[in-house]
Each structure stands twice: as structure tokens, then as C-alpha cells.
Amino acid sequence: MKWFLYTISVFYIVSGVCFILYTSQFREYTSILVKKVDRRILSVLVIIIGLLFIASSFYDRFLWVIVVIGVLALIKGTFILFSPVNLYNKMLDWYLTKTTDQTYRFFGIIILIIGTAIFSWVN
């Protein structure tokens, strides 16, 4: 399961850099991507990623961090799957249109730090 941790950490690092450097372009790309994918498919994908995080946590030096990220992904996937459509659309609208560039860059910094930490902690 090391492959999953390495792959997801590189994905996090690349995403974080894109959030920081190419904010408006990445916002448009994210908007197009999220609007094309059905929310049930998205929720199942997030739940699978959460399960993979939990399963691969034994290959990381800081097991609890990866378990927490996995549990948060499971909660997010469950929320996307079972939340009312109106609530999901309001949250998505806030994330895609109403957030400022500074908020996106802040999210990018957090994602970049998490990706770097996961990459450096893999045994």
C-alpha cells in the first residue's frame, strides 16, 4: 500500500501547487470536473479513497494522521452521498464561486503541506 501513499502524496503536492500558482485556471478546471461527475460517483470515489487511506496507514510512520485523513474522507463521502441535494449544491456553489483567491491559496498551502508530510512519512 506504499504505492497509494506515494501516489496520493504526489497528487496532493501537484494539486496544492496548482491551487497556489494557477488559482483562477484551477478553479475553472475544478468547477468543470465537479459539475460533470455525478455526486453519487464522487461520493463512492471519496469513500474508496478513505478506505485506502485507512488500509495503508500501517505503512506510515504517523499512523494516526493517515487514519484521521481516511476517516475524514469517509465522513465527506457519506455527507456527499446522503446530504440533501440543496445543501450539497449550496456548499459546492460556495466552494466554486464565492470563495476568494486567498481562500483557494490557503487551501493550496494546506494541501501542499499534507502531501509533503505524507510523502516524507512513508516507511
mmCIF file of C-alpha atoms in Angstrom:
data_model
loop_
_atom_site.group_PDB
_atom_site.id
_atom_site.type_symbol
_atom_site.label_atom_id
_atom_site.label_comp_id
_atom_site.label_asym_id
_atom_site.label_seq_id
_atom_site.Cartn_x
_atom_site.Cartn_y
_atom_site.Cartn_z
ATOM 1 C CA MET A 1 0.000 0.000 0.000
ATOM 2 C CA LYS A 2 3.018 2.268 -0.118
ATOM 3 C CA TRP A 3 2.198 2.928 -3.753
ATOM 4 C CA PHE A 4 -1.098 4.508 -2.719
ATOM 5 C CA LEU A 5 0.561 6.807 -0.180
ATOM 6 C CA TYR A 6 3.203 7.888 -2.683
ATOM 7 C CA THR A 7 0.616 8.412 -5.439
ATOM 8 C CA ILE A 8 -1.796 10.384 -3.288
ATOM 9 C CA SER A 9 1.002 12.486 -1.798
ATOM 10 C CA VAL A 10 2.287 13.435 -5.262
ATOM 11 C CA PHE A 11 -1.299 14.219 -6.285
ATOM 12 C CA TYR A 12 -1.701 16.414 -3.182
ATOM 13 C CA ILE A 13 1.576 18.212 -3.869
ATOM 14 C CA VAL A 14 0.676 18.892 -7.509
ATOM 15 C CA SER A 15 -2.834 20.000 -6.550
ATOM 16 C CA GLY A 16 -1.510 22.290 -3.839
ATOM 17 C CA VAL A 17 0.945 23.915 -6.235
ATOM 18 C CA CYS A 18 -1.832 24.390 -8.812
ATOM 19 C CA PHE A 19 -4.098 25.917 -6.157
ATOM 20 C CA ILE A 20 -1.369 28.393 -5.244
ATOM 21 C CA LEU A 21 0.123 29.293 -8.629
ATOM 22 C CA TYR A 22 -2.780 28.886 -11.069
ATOM 23 C CA THR A 23 -5.712 29.834 -8.865
ATOM 24 C CA SER A 24 -8.269 31.026 -11.424
ATOM 25 C CA GLN A 25 -7.448 28.346 -14.002
ATOM 26 C CA PHE A 26 -7.555 25.593 -11.387
ATOM 27 C CA ARG A 27 -10.861 26.942 -10.051
ATOM 28 C CA GLU A 28 -12.357 26.710 -13.570
ATOM 29 C CA TYR A 29 -10.928 23.216 -14.062
ATOM 30 C CA THR A 30 -12.303 22.067 -10.708
ATOM 31 C CA SER A 31 -15.683 23.581 -11.494
ATOM 32 C CA ILE A 32 -15.909 21.775 -14.835
ATOM 33 C CA LEU A 33 -14.727 18.488 -13.315
ATOM 34 C CA VAL A 34 -17.109 18.538 -10.350
ATOM 35 C CA LYS A 35 -20.120 19.571 -12.431
ATOM 36 C CA LYS A 36 -19.556 16.741 -14.937
ATOM 37 C CA VAL A 37 -19.287 13.981 -12.334
ATOM 38 C CA ASP A 38 -22.457 12.690 -10.683
ATOM 39 C CA ARG A 39 -22.370 13.249 -6.930
ATOM 40 C CA ARG A 40 -23.036 9.558 -6.184
ATOM 41 C CA ILE A 41 -19.972 8.547 -8.190
ATOM 42 C CA LEU A 42 -17.948 11.264 -6.493
ATOM 43 C CA SER A 43 -19.060 10.105 -3.051
ATOM 44 C CA VAL A 44 -18.182 6.467 -3.760
ATOM 45 C CA LEU A 45 -14.763 7.561 -5.039
ATOM 46 C CA VAL A 46 -14.129 9.597 -1.884
ATOM 47 C CA ILE A 47 -15.235 6.666 0.330
ATOM 48 C CA ILE A 48 -12.894 4.285 -1.523
ATOM 49 C CA ILE A 49 -10.011 6.741 -1.096
ATOM 50 C CA GLY A 50 -10.829 6.978 2.620
ATOM 51 C CA LEU A 51 -10.764 3.189 2.943
ATOM 52 C CA LEU A 52 -7.444 3.056 1.083
ATOM 53 C CA PHE A 53 -6.035 5.665 3.465
ATOM 54 C CA ILE A 54 -7.064 3.587 6.469
ATOM 55 C CA ALA A 55 -5.730 0.366 4.923
ATOM 56 C CA SER A 56 -2.395 1.966 4.032
ATOM 57 C CA SER A 57 -1.935 3.702 7.375
ATOM 58 C CA PHE A 58 0.241 0.846 8.629
ATOM 59 C CA TYR A 59 2.915 1.827 6.094
ATOM 60 C CA ASP A 60 3.276 5.317 7.513
ATOM 61 C CA ARG A 61 5.333 6.473 10.486
ATOM 62 C CA PHE A 62 2.468 8.543 11.866
ATOM 63 C CA LEU A 63 -0.376 6.033 11.671
ATOM 64 C CA TRP A 64 -2.920 8.253 13.404
ATOM 65 C CA VAL A 65 -2.566 11.106 10.879
ATOM 66 C CA ILE A 66 -3.364 8.830 7.943
ATOM 67 C CA VAL A 67 -6.253 7.231 9.855
ATOM 68 C CA VAL A 68 -7.685 10.682 10.629
ATOM 69 C CA ILE A 69 -7.416 11.684 6.947
ATOM 70 C CA GLY A 70 -9.111 8.405 5.987
ATOM 71 C CA VAL A 71 -11.924 8.881 8.496
ATOM 72 C CA LEU A 72 -12.434 12.474 7.304
ATOM 73 C CA ALA A 73 -12.652 11.181 3.725
ATOM 74 C CA LEU A 74 -15.240 8.606 4.800
ATOM 75 C CA ILE A 75 -17.274 11.321 6.527
ATOM 76 C CA LYS A 76 -17.012 13.565 3.464
ATOM 77 C CA GLY A 77 -18.075 10.776 1.112
ATOM 78 C CA THR A 78 -21.000 9.875 3.341
ATOM 79 C CA PHE A 79 -22.030 13.533 3.537
ATOM 80 C CA ILE A 80 -21.902 13.897 -0.253
ATOM 81 C CA LEU A 81 -23.932 10.717 -0.680
ATOM 82 C CA PHE A 82 -26.642 11.321 1.923
ATOM 83 C CA SER A 83 -26.926 15.100 2.185
ATOM 84 C CA PRO A 84 -29.912 16.825 0.620
ATOM 85 C CA VAL A 85 -29.218 17.982 -2.919
ATOM 86 C CA ASN A 86 -29.952 21.589 -1.979
ATOM 87 C CA LEU A 87 -27.355 21.586 0.822
ATOM 88 C CA TYR A 88 -24.752 19.916 -1.402
ATOM 89 C CA ASN A 89 -25.373 22.439 -4.181
ATOM 90 C CA LYS A 90 -25.078 25.383 -1.757
ATOM 91 C CA MET A 91 -21.759 24.090 -0.459
ATOM 92 C CA LEU A 92 -20.496 23.438 -3.966
ATOM 93 C CA ASP A 93 -21.618 26.889 -5.088
ATOM 94 C CA TRP A 94 -19.757 28.479 -2.170
ATOM 95 C CA TYR A 95 -16.614 26.494 -2.932
ATOM 96 C CA LEU A 96 -16.625 27.118 -6.685
ATOM 97 C CA THR A 97 -17.865 30.700 -6.969
ATOM 98 C CA LYS A 98 -17.937 32.620 -3.708
ATOM 99 C CA THR A 99 -14.536 31.861 -2.219
ATOM 100 C CA THR A 100 -11.770 34.371 -2.773
ATOM 101 C CA ASP A 101 -8.435 33.661 -4.398
ATOM 102 C CA GLN A 102 -6.776 33.947 -0.995
ATOM 103 C CA THR A 103 -9.003 31.150 0.326
ATOM 104 C CA TYR A 104 -8.022 28.943 -2.587
ATOM 105 C CA ARG A 105 -4.354 29.697 -1.989
ATOM 106 C CA PHE A 106 -4.792 28.906 1.707
ATOM 107 C CA PHE A 107 -6.369 25.557 0.782
ATOM 108 C CA GLY A 108 -3.423 25.014 -1.569
ATOM 109 C CA ILE A 109 -0.904 25.642 1.213
ATOM 110 C CA ILE A 110 -2.679 23.170 3.494
ATOM 111 C CA ILE A 111 -2.887 20.541 0.734
ATOM 112 C CA LEU A 112 0.785 21.063 -0.144
ATOM 113 C CA ILE A 113 1.844 20.628 3.488
ATOM 114 C CA ILE A 114 -0.267 17.468 3.897
ATOM 115 C CA GLY A 115 1.098 15.984 0.660
ATOM 116 C CA THR A 116 4.696 16.725 1.635
ATOM 117 C CA ALA A 117 4.157 15.262 5.096
ATOM 118 C CA ILE A 118 2.623 12.064 3.740
ATOM 119 C CA PHE A 119 5.428 11.709 1.199
ATOM 120 C CA SER A 120 8.141 12.117 3.839
ATOM 121 C CA TRP A 121 6.496 9.837 6.426
ATOM 122 C CA VAL A 122 6.099 6.707 4.267
ATOM 123 C CA ASN A 123 8.248 3.863 5.628
#
